[in-house]
Amino acid sequence: MGQYTASQRKNVRILLVGDARVGKTSLILSLVSEEYPEEVPPRAEEITIPANVTPEQVPTSIVDFSALEQSEDALAAEINKAHVVCIVYAVDDDDTLDRITSHWLPLIRAKCNPSLDGEGDAEAEAEGDVQREPIRKPIVLVGNKIDLIEYSTMDSVLAIMEDYPEIESCVECSAKTLHNISEMFYYAQKAVLHPTSPLYMMEEQELTSACKKSLVRIFKICDIDGDNLLNDYELNLFQRRCFNTPLQPQILDEVKAVIQKNVPDGIYNDAVTLKGFLFLHCLFIQRGRNETTWAVLRRFGYNDQLEMCHEYLRPPLKIPPGSSTELSHRGQQFLIAVFERYDRDGDGALSPEEHKMLFSTCPSAPWSYSTDIRKSCPINETTGWVTLHGWLCRWTLMTLIDVVKTMEYLAYLGFNVHENDSQLAAIHVTRERRIDLAKRQSSRSVYKCHVIGPKGSGKTGMCRGFLVEDMHKLIGKEFKTNVVHCINSVQVYGQEKHLILRDIDVRHALDPLQPQEVNCDVACLVYDSSNPRSFEYVARIYIKYYAESKIPVMIVGTKCDMDERRQDYLMQPSEFCDKYKLLPPHLFSLKTNKKELYTKLATMAAFPHLRQFGLMTEDPKLWWKAGLGVAAATMLGFIVLKTISAAGAHTR
């Protein structure tokens, strides 16, 4: 993909207003014919200049206004349709200059904001409208007939600019001699495509808070080594990404010299500090080079309101029914690089402070550090901090359940810039589940398992046990957080797969399950083997939702360290599984600290076509052949090291 730039206007509409006989029409005709018209009509027809002859390569419409031929309502309509308004005055007539502030600027403000003109107040009040910022239409002040005087009116015009921030620029020209005619329309185009007001406050002579915030984020993204400085290598990368050209050593030295001269702490150890970076953009704007700062902002996804563009954050992604979304290799490598950049102490884990700094380029963190990521992913059990493995697991989880959010946060973290591609390159869309069934093998690397069982069955403890090395630590622990997903990796025939356990919250035994609670890659129905009334719920769930489905099911009896009780149901669990051709119930306890259950669940998800696993338990060769199919699908020529037969036969 080529460089991304935030969407700009596809055209520019310029309106010329001003008092009679200031030369509005002459300016338009002189631009078009490149000579001064001897006869000037009361009003010029609207003209459109093709993109290939404009400096900014954007089609430009120029509209004339005449008070003799048009009404005030027509003027109001034209003001609102225009992207920029040029107020023309005659440099040899002070009255036309005075009328800029006494008539034209107040009029334009009023027409853009009817409530300021006393119109629409009742309607707005009736609708309960919230007080909004007034609309500021970009203005260019144009002093015509400069050929008639030997002085400049710029001092007077600059004073006006200080009181009206919507005035983008001013220019003196002559329709008769063609002096500055092209420049006048270029400034008008520039006022639309590269406006000053979102970037810079004239009164304070400094960047706006929104501009500063945006540039701070850009600085952090470009600071690859995380030392709060932009060295020569990082500056060159920044230059290439924004302008597709390297920064010449001589120019780089000159830039540093300018920063050093004006901001003593703008350079440190021959590298540019954040203060120096902000000063540089302030200087660009003060020198009328708004387009430079806008090019940078748009390359990093900002629109004209300095908000991240919807198209930049959420590029269109087509996901066929039955497909899922995973991180691609490029996506994983980018996230590893981000993790390592912010793991300042190099301990292989993100502390709460490092985690906070990592997401400082985002509006907020995508999850809570204390109540989400530390409860849903593997962590360093000594410090309680998130490891690299846990970090990738959490992103894998978010990519499966909310891929749009993943793409947004990849953009906030700078994937588009560092990879010179959209976030789509970080996402892998799997083939449809029906194709997996037809081909008798799964190509996925992330599986979703729904864990369903009655209250008190121990399903939450079983889910949390997936995350820890020593399950004994969970015995007797009360799980208070609302985290419903737990994710970790498992080995399936020598291949690393991610298994997501979703703890389905069941409030009452008769509550129906929603389709999104039923559909998954493998279902795990959990009952308390020490509670005689626990299995009935699981049996009813299976018969109602899974008996006729193609979703593999594992029945798990928890708390097997306690006395196993006979279940108050028509059939005992083993008889039930035998009848429905399921694997025998897997008995599980946190006290045994055994992890075979999770491998079995992932393996069942990997074989979506083998619905009735109970038929395979006596034939290990079938497991072996199926295992070869999975391995072949994921790595050509990979030698299968082990089979699942032992795990399949293991029930305790």
Tab-separated table of N, CA and C in Angstrom, residues 53-139:
chain	number	residue	atom	x	y	z
A	53	VAL	N	-4.555	22.077	-13.376
A	53	VAL	CA	-3.944	23.399	-13.537
A	53	VAL	C	-3.941	24.177	-12.220
A	54	THR	N	-4.282	23.511	-11.129
A	54	THR	CA	-4.243	24.175	-9.824
A	54	THR	C	-3.048	23.661	-9.030
A	55	PRO	N	-2.446	24.503	-8.201
A	55	PRO	CA	-1.252	24.093	-7.453
A	55	PRO	C	-1.480	22.886	-6.548
A	56	GLU	N	-2.680	22.774	-5.980
A	56	GLU	CA	-2.969	21.687	-5.046
A	56	GLU	C	-3.613	20.482	-5.715
A	57	GLN	N	-3.747	20.531	-7.058
A	57	GLN	CA	-4.330	19.423	-7.816
A	57	GLN	C	-5.746	19.075	-7.337
A	58	VAL	N	-6.542	20.127	-7.115
A	58	VAL	CA	-7.928	19.952	-6.677
A	58	VAL	C	-8.812	20.838	-7.554
A	59	PRO	N	-9.897	20.302	-8.119
A	59	PRO	CA	-10.811	21.140	-8.904
A	59	PRO	C	-11.326	22.297	-8.052
A	60	THR	N	-11.342	23.489	-8.635
A	60	THR	CA	-11.692	24.684	-7.867
A	60	THR	C	-12.771	25.489	-8.580
A	61	SER	N	-13.863	25.724	-7.879
A	61	SER	CA	-14.936	26.567	-8.416
A	61	SER	C	-14.807	27.963	-7.825
A	62	ILE	N	-14.957	28.992	-8.683
A	62	ILE	CA	-14.869	30.383	-8.250
A	62	ILE	C	-16.208	31.053	-8.521
A	63	VAL	N	-16.789	31.641	-7.469
A	63	VAL	CA	-18.134	32.210	-7.559
A	63	VAL	C	-18.074	33.702	-7.259
A	64	ASP	N	-18.713	34.482	-8.109
A	64	ASP	CA	-18.770	35.942	-7.949
A	64	ASP	C	-20.109	36.317	-7.300
A	65	PHE	N	-20.118	37.419	-6.562
A	65	PHE	CA	-21.366	37.915	-5.988
A	65	PHE	C	-21.562	39.375	-6.367
A	66	SER	N	-22.810	39.695	-6.730
A	66	SER	CA	-23.154	41.075	-7.078
A	66	SER	C	-24.432	41.467	-6.352
A	67	ALA	N	-24.350	42.519	-5.537
A	67	ALA	CA	-25.530	42.987	-4.804
A	67	ALA	C	-26.594	43.527	-5.756
A	68	LEU	N	-26.183	43.935	-6.979
A	68	LEU	CA	-27.138	44.463	-7.951
A	68	LEU	C	-28.016	43.362	-8.519
A	69	GLU	N	-27.470	42.167	-8.668
A	69	GLU	CA	-28.204	41.088	-9.318
A	69	GLU	C	-28.735	40.031	-8.354
A	70	GLN	N	-28.209	39.994	-7.117
A	70	GLN	CA	-28.571	38.915	-6.203
A	70	GLN	C	-29.128	39.462	-4.886
A	71	SER	N	-29.976	38.662	-4.274
A	71	SER	CA	-30.599	39.058	-3.006
A	71	SER	C	-29.703	38.654	-1.834
A	72	GLU	N	-30.097	39.111	-0.633
A	72	GLU	CA	-29.342	38.743	0.560
A	72	GLU	C	-29.504	37.257	0.871
A	73	ASP	N	-30.670	36.707	0.542
A	73	ASP	CA	-30.868	35.268	0.741
A	73	ASP	C	-29.929	34.473	-0.160
A	74	ALA	N	-29.755	34.949	-1.396
A	74	ALA	CA	-28.829	34.275	-2.314
A	74	ALA	C	-27.402	34.365	-1.782
A	75	LEU	N	-27.076	35.516	-1.195
A	75	LEU	CA	-25.733	35.679	-0.607
A	75	LEU	C	-25.538	34.700	0.553
A	76	ALA	N	-26.554	34.575	1.413
A	76	ALA	CA	-26.453	33.654	2.549
A	76	ALA	C	-26.246	32.225	2.070
A	77	ALA	N	-26.971	31.843	1.006
A	77	ALA	CA	-26.836	30.486	0.462
A	77	ALA	C	-25.429	30.256	-0.082
A	78	GLU	N	-24.897	31.259	-0.785
A	78	GLU	CA	-23.558	31.121	-1.363
A	78	GLU	C	-22.481	31.059	-0.279
A	79	ILE	N	-22.674	31.842	0.789
A	79	ILE	CA	-21.703	31.818	1.894
A	79	ILE	C	-21.643	30.423	2.513
A	80	ASN	N	-22.809	29.818	2.681
A	80	ASN	CA	-22.842	28.504	3.313
A	80	ASN	C	-22.348	27.396	2.388
A	81	LYS	N	-22.489	27.580	1.084
A	81	LYS	CA	-21.969	26.578	0.143
A	81	LYS	C	-20.461	26.694	-0.042
A	82	ALA	N	-19.927	27.905	0.146
A	82	ALA	CA	-18.507	28.144	-0.104
A	82	ALA	C	-17.635	27.477	0.960
A	83	HIS	N	-16.452	27.040	0.543
A	83	HIS	CA	-15.466	26.518	1.490
A	83	HIS	C	-14.600	27.636	2.054
A	84	VAL	N	-14.451	28.705	1.299
A	84	VAL	CA	-13.661	29.851	1.730
A	84	VAL	C	-14.263	31.096	1.085
A	85	VAL	N	-14.215	32.213	1.812
A	85	VAL	CA	-14.747	33.484	1.292
A	85	VAL	C	-13.606	34.486	1.186
A	86	CYS	N	-13.458	35.070	-0.001
A	86	CYS	CA	-12.484	36.150	-0.203
A	86	CYS	C	-13.233	37.487	-0.113
A	87	ILE	N	-12.853	38.297	0.870
A	87	ILE	CA	-13.443	39.636	0.991
A	87	ILE	C	-12.510	40.607	0.265
A	88	VAL	N	-13.013	41.191	-0.801
A	88	VAL	CA	-12.197	42.076	-1.639
A	88	VAL	C	-12.469	43.534	-1.247
A	89	TYR	N	-11.412	44.293	-1.089
A	89	TYR	CA	-11.535	45.733	-0.848
A	89	TYR	C	-10.589	46.451	-1.809
A	90	ALA	N	-10.825	47.733	-2.004
A	90	ALA	CA	-9.971	48.541	-2.878
A	90	ALA	C	-8.945	49.258	-2.005
A	91	VAL	N	-7.681	49.053	-2.303
A	91	VAL	CA	-6.630	49.626	-1.453
A	91	VAL	C	-6.643	51.155	-1.490
A	92	ASP	N	-7.255	51.731	-2.524
A	92	ASP	CA	-7.276	53.192	-2.618
A	92	ASP	C	-8.556	53.794	-2.037
A	93	ASP	N	-9.376	52.934	-1.396
A	93	ASP	CA	-10.642	53.418	-0.832
A	93	ASP	C	-10.753	52.916	0.605
A	94	ASP	N	-10.479	53.794	1.570
A	94	ASP	CA	-10.498	53.385	2.978
A	94	ASP	C	-11.875	52.913	3.441
A	95	ASP	N	-12.921	53.440	2.822
A	95	ASP	CA	-14.264	53.017	3.226
A	95	ASP	C	-14.467	51.522	2.988
A	96	THR	N	-13.964	51.018	1.883
A	96	THR	CA	-14.123	49.577	1.586
A	96	THR	C	-13.312	48.735	2.569
A	97	LEU	N	-12.205	49.287	3.047
A	97	LEU	CA	-11.405	48.579	4.052
A	97	LEU	C	-12.139	48.571	5.395
A	98	ASP	N	-12.737	49.724	5.757
A	98	ASP	CA	-13.466	49.800	7.025
A	98	ASP	C	-14.676	48.872	7.035
A	99	ARG	N	-15.269	48.690	5.876
A	99	ARG	CA	-16.481	47.861	5.790
A	99	ARG	C	-16.186	46.373	6.010
A	100	ILE	N	-14.930	46.005	5.976
A	100	ILE	CA	-14.583	44.600	6.253
A	100	ILE	C	-15.038	44.232	7.659
A	101	THR	N	-14.723	45.126	8.615
A	101	THR	CA	-15.073	44.829	10.019
A	101	THR	C	-16.475	45.309	10.392
A	102	SER	N	-16.936	46.378	9.738
A	102	SER	CA	-18.251	46.913	10.114
A	102	SER	C	-19.399	46.156	9.444
A	103	HIS	N	-19.131	45.489	8.322
A	103	HIS	CA	-20.219	44.829	7.591
A	103	HIS	C	-19.909	43.373	7.219
A	104	TRP	N	-18.859	43.164	6.458
A	104	TRP	CA	-18.674	41.850	5.835
A	104	TRP	C	-18.349	40.729	6.831
A	105	LEU	N	-17.408	40.934	7.713
A	105	LEU	CA	-17.056	39.866	8.663
A	105	LEU	C	-18.221	39.528	9.598
A	106	PRO	N	-18.910	40.542	10.184
A	106	PRO	CA	-20.092	40.204	11.000
A	106	PRO	C	-21.181	39.499	10.193
A	107	LEU	N	-21.356	39.903	8.931
A	107	LEU	CA	-22.377	39.291	8.087
A	107	LEU	C	-22.066	37.813	7.843
A	108	ILE	N	-20.826	37.519	7.511
A	108	ILE	CA	-20.436	36.124	7.232
A	108	ILE	C	-20.579	35.271	8.488
A	109	ARG	N	-20.164	35.801	9.621
A	109	ARG	CA	-20.331	35.062	10.878
A	109	ARG	C	-21.810	34.773	11.140
A	110	ALA	N	-22.649	35.769	10.898
A	110	ALA	CA	-24.082	35.614	11.174
A	110	ALA	C	-24.718	34.588	10.246
A	111	LYS	N	-24.353	34.607	8.961
A	111	LYS	CA	-24.953	33.677	8.008
A	111	LYS	C	-24.487	32.241	8.253
A	112	CYS	N	-23.284	32.081	8.777
A	112	CYS	CA	-22.790	30.737	9.109
A	112	CYS	C	-23.367	30.245	10.423
A	113	ASN	N	-23.792	31.181	11.276
A	113	ASN	CA	-24.344	30.846	12.586
A	113	ASN	C	-25.630	31.643	12.775
A	114	PRO	N	-26.754	31.165	12.242
A	114	PRO	CA	-28.009	31.935	12.281
A	114	PRO	C	-28.393	32.419	13.670
A	115	SER	N	-28.060	31.656	14.716
A	115	SER	CA	-28.450	32.069	16.069
A	115	SER	C	-27.754	33.354	16.488
A	116	LEU	N	-26.561	33.603	15.921
A	116	LEU	CA	-25.845	34.842	16.245
A	116	LEU	C	-26.545	36.056	15.636
A	117	ASP	N	-27.385	35.769	14.627
A	117	ASP	CA	-28.079	36.853	13.939
A	117	ASP	C	-29.513	36.994	14.442
A	118	GLY	N	-29.812	36.257	15.553
A	118	GLY	CA	-31.153	36.333	16.110
A	118	GLY	C	-32.136	35.409	15.446
A	119	GLU	N	-31.651	34.568	14.474
A	119	GLU	CA	-32.543	33.666	13.763
A	119	GLU	C	-32.407	32.272	14.342
A	120	GLY	N	-33.488	31.555	14.373
A	120	GLY	CA	-33.444	30.143	14.752
A	120	GLY	C	-33.303	29.892	16.235
A	121	ASP	N	-33.348	30.945	17.089
A	121	ASP	CA	-33.190	30.737	18.532
A	121	ASP	C	-34.308	29.872	19.098
A	122	ALA	N	-35.548	30.215	18.727
A	122	ALA	CA	-36.693	29.484	19.272
A	122	ALA	C	-36.644	28.024	18.858
A	123	GLU	N	-36.286	27.792	17.605
A	123	GLU	CA	-36.230	26.423	17.092
A	123	GLU	C	-35.161	25.614	17.820
A	124	ALA	N	-34.003	26.236	17.992
A	124	ALA	CA	-32.912	25.540	18.676
A	124	ALA	C	-33.287	25.255	20.122
A	125	GLU	N	-33.977	26.243	20.747
A	125	GLU	CA	-34.367	26.081	22.146
A	125	GLU	C	-35.395	24.961	22.279
A	126	ALA	N	-36.333	24.921	21.281
A	126	ALA	CA	-37.378	23.901	21.320
A	126	ALA	C	-36.787	22.508	21.188
A	127	GLU	N	-35.754	22.377	20.382
A	127	GLU	CA	-35.128	21.078	20.169
A	127	GLU	C	-34.122	20.743	21.253
A	128	GLY	N	-33.915	21.699	22.169
A	128	GLY	CA	-32.989	21.438	23.267
A	128	GLY	C	-31.550	21.301	22.807
A	129	ASP	N	-31.183	22.039	21.771
A	129	ASP	CA	-29.818	21.944	21.244
A	129	ASP	C	-28.795	22.353	22.286
A	130	VAL	N	-27.702	21.631	22.302
A	130	VAL	CA	-26.595	21.976	23.188
A	130	VAL	C	-25.812	23.122	22.558
A	131	GLN	N	-25.310	24.012	23.385
A	131	GLN	CA	-24.520	25.143	22.897
A	131	GLN	C	-23.294	24.624	22.166
A	132	ARG	N	-23.141	25.016	20.904
A	132	ARG	CA	-22.024	24.537	20.105
A	132	ARG	C	-21.067	25.670	19.770
A	133	GLU	N	-19.859	25.257	19.412
A	133	GLU	CA	-18.877	26.251	18.984
A	133	GLU	C	-19.359	26.902	17.692
A	134	PRO	N	-19.213	28.236	17.565
A	134	PRO	CA	-19.632	28.885	16.316
A	134	PRO	C	-18.797	28.409	15.132
A	135	ILE	N	-19.446	28.308	13.981
A	135	ILE	CA	-18.739	27.896	12.763
A	135	ILE	C	-17.882	29.051	12.274
A	136	ARG	N	-16.632	28.773	11.976
A	136	ARG	CA	-15.716	29.798	11.472
A	136	ARG	C	-15.384	29.501	10.016
A	137	LYS	N	-15.971	30.234	9.119
A	137	LYS	CA	-15.685	30.064	7.690
A	137	LYS	C	-14.323	30.684	7.382
A	138	PRO	N	-13.418	29.948	6.742
A	138	PRO	CA	-12.109	30.535	6.404
A	138	PRO	C	-12.269	31.779	5.525
A	139	ILE	N	-11.500	32.803	5.861
A	139	ILE	CA	-11.572	34.089	5.152
A	139	ILE	C	-10.184	34.450	4.615
